[in-house]
Amino acid sequence: MTRIARLTLTALLSSTVLTGAATAAFAQETHPETGEELAEDQTFTYRLLDDVSSLDPQIVEDVDGSDVVRDLFEGLMNQDAQGNLVPGVATGYEVSDDNLTYTFTLREDARWSNGEPVTAEDFVYAWRRAADPATASPYQWFMELMSIEGASEVISGDAEPDTLGVRAIDPQTFEVTLTTPLPYFAQMTTHSTTFPTPQSVIEEHGNSWTQPENIVSNGAYVLTEYRPGERIVRERNEEYWNNEETILDRTVGLIINDENVALTRYLAGELDRTEIPAGQFQRLSEEYPEEATSFPRLCNYYYTFNLSDSGPEAFKDPNVRKALALAVDREIIVNNVKGGGWPPAYTFTPDAVAGFSPPTTEMAEMTQAERDERAKELLAEAGYGEDNPLEFDMIYNTDEAHQKIAVVMSQMWKQKLGVETNLSNMEWKVFLETRGQQDFDLARGAWCGDYNEASTFLDLLDTDSGYNDGKYSNPDYDALLEEAKTAEDTTPLYTEAEEIIAEDMPVIPIYHYAGVYMLDSDVGNWPTENVEQNWYSRNLYKIAE
Amino acid sequence: MLLYTLRRLLVAIPTILLLVIAAFFMMHLAPGGPFTSERPLPPEVMANIQAQYGLDQPLWKQLWDYFFNIVVNFDFGPSFVQKDRSVNDVIAQGFPISLTYGALSFLAATVIGVILGIAAATRHNSWVDYSAVSLGIAAQALPNFIMGPILILVFTLWLGLLPGGGWNGGQWEYLIMPVIALATSYIGSIARITRSSMLEVMNSNFIRTARAKGLPDRTIIWRHAMKPTLLPVVSYLGPVFVYVLTGSVFVDLYFSTGGLGQSYVSSALTRDYAVLLGITILYGALTVIVNLLTDLAYAWFDPKIRY
């Protein structure tokens, strides 16, 4: 990026909003830890795929929106660049012997952007608000997932929100009571649903409390500008308890729907970060080796068999499912279709998940030629061949990238196994409805973890899971997951669960996600090792060019 | 004329009403709803949310409440997807943007298109005609979803002259590319219609009479041929005006203008019923008004038309 382009851009961007950004610009010239020379203009500009669903912590449900909310608000705990738990508003917490009561100690200097102190009452209010049916939060279930006492009753309307198992012992002490021990409970307090919200402001302004002129927040940044469909700007919050250590003054999110346009604008120097469109990683990493970045993320891409009564008879045979899974050449999909940067998947849970060690499965060990050979054997054993060809329908939602993968998969099956597939694409909501009603043979699926623990993926295949669209059911598998909920060491249990999946093959894992970004080399400290990609603007800085 | 206008406006009310009812039922017929998502909500959570937005009511009741709120409170309801905003907010924020670049594109397309068309017709079969015609065809072959990325590539990446997107309160440097992208294809069709219309008019009896009278070409074109030439153009411009507003989705998409076109399309995809209906009513009303204005304009262009 040329300096001129950047200066022009900055001039354009700041022509309408000029607030106190200049005050901090002279505070630091070199980074206190790394000693790198800091850029004079500490503004980070990145692309958002779509407008945010909300800026209300208890209501926001999309990834882009959560990124903004994480800058504006601060919860009990935060994540560092590696995804480890570090203190947020809470300086720490204690757990009772039965692992059912968590007591968080809040820092005394935590302030709202209007100068008022952040207290335990603010958390009590926010958590009740999240569970309260009247808030109509799409993340109400998160309170249930956190096993908070009384959450289910509050959500179903059988109890008042004030019966929720949270209380303020004093302004600096917040206590949570759980129904069952949850090893990853503290990790869940980094989720936006649990962030504190200002009761008086919400009561005064109603739904419009998140507008820049109304909003009061407690994070390192405050919302200074929001133009729907265009841009979201947040700037340093002078009241933030750790404002002194914040280097970045300003973060600008530009909403650009088209990824190719976003890439063009990145190359023109308007953005510091954007996603790399499918198929372009290889080219861009050759052309811009310092900027094209790929790192593992907590998401998977798979196809699920319909194992319910409405599903095809053929899929009831695990050999058929295994044969189909084996014959998919994932290397071709990740390298030739996706254009590099994405890891192929032989397990349902991504390797990058903390505390997960993938089993050594037959499929992962074999070469593709061996897999193809084995697939032919298995399919023949199941009774399908030239005189009795296997035929089924395959559905995915309308999208160029999904279509390419579906076509490649069906071709692989046809050439290697003589299997006939009928592809059909559907508009997103129609697709979800069709898949949810088990009106399919084989359907595309993808899942991103809600927290960094294997159960966020493995729960999907639990018999009772509401997300189990393939209706896979194995009591041994369910028992393992149940055991894992309270186990000291979950790693072997999750490995065993994956072994069952490899044996039963209710889904065909295709690849795991990678964050494939163009990231300007003058952006310091982007948390590439945080697999959840929970990033905080206050940890970033701009290096002088 | 006044009576005619009043009658037309009166007819517009049931028209829009029918439009809303049809849109409402078609929308609910489409599979899925605003809260259908990759991770299905637990039934009790879904019930809470549906209740909050009144989606648990029978359809006729929802429709009735919807009309009631519009008529009594002028409230088009909350957005189901962008939960911090109401439909009134969405329209109040997006429509002025769409209207600004839409009206400018319309103006640019009309002025340039008509000038090109007249230039071509008055110098029929000359190099001016040929170049105007080929320019028009080229412009028509460039829909805005092709123009958008090309303009950004040329003006932002290669030349570094213009910002690649955004609105910034409608500053001129942010307006140029959206207007060019939107206007181009209409310039082509307006030029073509103007040209053929003028050629026809120039061959008609009253022009021959004017020529015979010895009037100079300039007077013939401007005083006598202009009005009848523009008649078919005006009937084309009415729908074009509505198109530049409704068809602006690609402009919003590529240039991040924050206009209404993008909200319209995404509300259909996300089943944001309230936003979709609100914008449908707006566009419906706009179409009715523009059609009426077009019809009234006929009377000015052609004295033979009386209302």
Tab-separated table of N, CA, C and O in Angstrom, chain A residues 108-145:
chain	number	residue	atom	x	y	z
A	108	GLU	N	-12.337	-2.557	40.543
A	108	GLU	CA	-13.028	-1.362	41.028
A	108	GLU	C	-12.987	-0.210	40.045
A	108	GLU	O	-13.828	0.676	40.074
A	109	ASP	N	-11.965	-0.220	39.163
A	109	ASP	CA	-11.829	0.920	38.256
A	109	ASP	C	-12.555	0.728	36.926
A	109	ASP	O	-12.376	1.522	36.006
A	110	ALA	N	-13.378	-0.321	36.803
A	110	ALA	CA	-14.120	-0.508	35.554
A	110	ALA	C	-15.225	0.549	35.453
A	110	ALA	O	-15.980	0.760	36.402
A	111	ARG	N	-15.290	1.241	34.342
A	111	ARG	CA	-16.254	2.341	34.162
A	111	ARG	C	-17.045	2.194	32.865
A	111	ARG	O	-16.540	1.712	31.869
A	112	TRP	N	-18.270	2.665	32.905
A	112	TRP	CA	-19.052	2.842	31.686
A	112	TRP	C	-18.538	4.091	30.976
A	112	TRP	O	-17.898	4.946	31.616
A	113	SER	N	-18.868	4.234	29.700
A	113	SER	CA	-18.358	5.385	28.944
A	113	SER	C	-18.959	6.703	29.441
A	113	SER	O	-18.495	7.782	29.074
A	114	ASN	N	-20.005	6.636	30.306
A	114	ASN	CA	-20.527	7.880	30.880
A	114	ASN	C	-19.919	8.149	32.264
A	114	ASN	O	-20.373	9.026	32.984
A	115	GLY	N	-18.890	7.338	32.621
A	115	GLY	CA	-18.181	7.589	33.861
A	115	GLY	C	-18.685	6.821	35.066
A	115	GLY	O	-18.039	6.782	36.107
A	116	GLU	N	-19.856	6.192	34.954
A	116	GLU	CA	-20.389	5.431	36.080
A	116	GLU	C	-19.619	4.122	36.254
A	116	GLU	O	-19.126	3.555	35.288
A	117	PRO	N	-19.537	3.619	37.485
A	117	PRO	CA	-18.809	2.361	37.685
A	117	PRO	C	-19.580	1.158	37.144
A	117	PRO	O	-20.817	1.158	37.142
A	118	VAL	N	-18.832	0.151	36.668
A	118	VAL	CA	-19.445	-1.109	36.253
A	118	VAL	C	-19.505	-1.996	37.487
A	118	VAL	O	-18.482	-2.241	38.123
A	119	THR	N	-20.710	-2.436	37.843
A	119	THR	CA	-20.847	-3.229	39.069
A	119	THR	C	-21.434	-4.602	38.784
A	119	THR	O	-21.888	-4.879	37.666
A	120	ALA	N	-21.443	-5.424	39.803
A	120	ALA	CA	-22.014	-6.769	39.687
A	120	ALA	C	-23.487	-6.705	39.291
A	120	ALA	O	-23.995	-7.575	38.581
A	121	GLU	N	-24.169	-5.630	39.728
A	121	GLU	CA	-25.579	-5.467	39.362
A	121	GLU	C	-25.766	-5.377	37.852
A	121	GLU	O	-26.768	-5.844	37.312
A	122	ASP	N	-24.811	-4.772	37.161
A	122	ASP	CA	-24.904	-4.649	35.703
A	122	ASP	C	-24.880	-6.028	35.046
A	122	ASP	O	-25.552	-6.265	34.039
A	123	PHE	N	-24.077	-6.922	35.632
A	123	PHE	CA	-24.022	-8.281	35.087
A	123	PHE	C	-25.305	-9.039	35.409
A	123	PHE	O	-25.838	-9.752	34.566
A	124	VAL	N	-25.816	-8.859	36.625
A	124	VAL	CA	-27.069	-9.514	36.998
A	124	VAL	C	-28.165	-9.087	36.029
A	124	VAL	O	-28.901	-9.909	35.475
A	125	TYR	N	-28.231	-7.778	35.781
A	125	TYR	CA	-29.245	-7.245	34.863
A	125	TYR	C	-29.096	-7.872	33.479
A	125	TYR	O	-30.072	-8.349	32.884
A	126	ALA	N	-27.862	-7.866	32.961
A	126	ALA	CA	-27.625	-8.347	31.598
A	126	ALA	C	-27.947	-9.834	31.463
A	126	ALA	O	-28.546	-10.255	30.472
A	127	TRP	N	-27.555	-10.629	32.443
A	127	TRP	CA	-27.770	-12.071	32.331
A	127	TRP	C	-29.255	-12.412	32.435
A	127	TRP	O	-29.744	-13.296	31.743
A	128	ARG	N	-29.953	-11.697	33.297
A	128	ARG	CA	-31.407	-11.908	33.380
A	128	ARG	C	-32.069	-11.482	32.074
A	128	ARG	O	-32.970	-12.133	31.569
A	129	ARG	N	-31.563	-10.385	31.574
A	129	ARG	CA	-32.113	-9.844	30.336
A	129	ARG	C	-31.927	-10.839	29.190
A	129	ARG	O	-32.808	-11.015	28.348
A	130	ALA	N	-30.777	-11.508	29.151
A	130	ALA	CA	-30.513	-12.480	28.082
A	130	ALA	C	-31.515	-13.624	28.132
A	130	ALA	O	-31.965	-14.116	27.096
A	131	ALA	N	-31.870	-14.052	29.353
A	131	ALA	CA	-32.773	-15.206	29.488
A	131	ALA	C	-34.244	-14.807	29.392
A	131	ALA	O	-35.090	-15.625	29.052
A	132	ASP	N	-34.537	-13.548	29.682
A	132	ASP	CA	-35.918	-13.076	29.726
A	132	ASP	C	-36.623	-13.235	28.368
A	132	ASP	O	-36.151	-12.698	27.364
A	133	PRO	N	-37.747	-13.966	28.320
A	133	PRO	CA	-38.451	-14.132	27.042
A	133	PRO	C	-38.801	-12.789	26.392
A	133	PRO	O	-38.822	-12.685	25.166
A	134	ALA	N	-39.033	-11.762	27.206
A	134	ALA	CA	-39.442	-10.470	26.653
A	134	ALA	C	-38.330	-9.821	25.830
A	134	ALA	O	-38.592	-9.006	24.955
A	135	THR	N	-37.072	-10.180	26.108
A	135	THR	CA	-35.965	-9.634	25.322
A	135	THR	C	-35.946	-10.253	23.931
A	135	THR	O	-35.431	-9.667	22.983
A	136	ALA	N	-36.514	-11.462	23.818
A	136	ALA	CA	-36.564	-12.187	22.551
A	136	ALA	C	-35.177	-12.339	21.945
A	136	ALA	O	-34.981	-12.148	20.753
A	137	SER	N	-34.200	-12.679	22.777
A	137	SER	CA	-32.852	-12.865	22.264
A	137	SER	C	-32.732	-14.210	21.565
A	137	SER	O	-33.160	-15.224	22.105
A	138	PRO	N	-32.144	-14.232	20.366
A	138	PRO	CA	-31.931	-15.524	19.714
A	138	PRO	C	-30.875	-16.348	20.452
A	138	PRO	O	-30.684	-17.510	20.144
A	139	TYR	N	-30.191	-15.730	21.403
A	139	TYR	CA	-29.181	-16.446	22.172
A	139	TYR	C	-29.658	-16.774	23.592
A	139	TYR	O	-28.838	-17.030	24.468
A	140	GLN	N	-30.961	-16.787	23.825
A	140	GLN	CA	-31.473	-17.204	25.131
A	140	GLN	C	-30.904	-18.556	25.531
A	140	GLN	O	-30.562	-18.797	26.676
A	141	TRP	N	-30.807	-19.430	24.531
A	141	TRP	CA	-30.351	-20.794	24.813
A	141	TRP	C	-28.923	-20.827	25.332
A	141	TRP	O	-28.502	-21.807	25.944
A	142	PHE	N	-28.170	-19.760	25.113
A	142	PHE	CA	-26.789	-19.746	25.602
A	142	PHE	C	-26.769	-19.800	27.131
A	142	PHE	O	-25.897	-20.420	27.729
A	143	MET	N	-27.763	-19.168	27.746
A	143	MET	CA	-27.877	-19.194	29.204
A	143	MET	C	-28.153	-20.625	29.678
A	143	MET	O	-27.685	-21.049	30.727
A	144	GLU	N	-28.925	-21.353	28.874
A	144	GLU	CA	-29.207	-22.753	29.175
A	144	GLU	C	-27.952	-23.600	28.980
A	144	GLU	O	-27.634	-24.467	29.780
A	145	LEU	N	-27.240	-23.281	27.895
A	145	LEU	CA	-26.008	-24.005	27.582
A	145	LEU	C	-24.982	-23.819	28.696
A	145	LEU	O	-24.189	-24.693	28.995
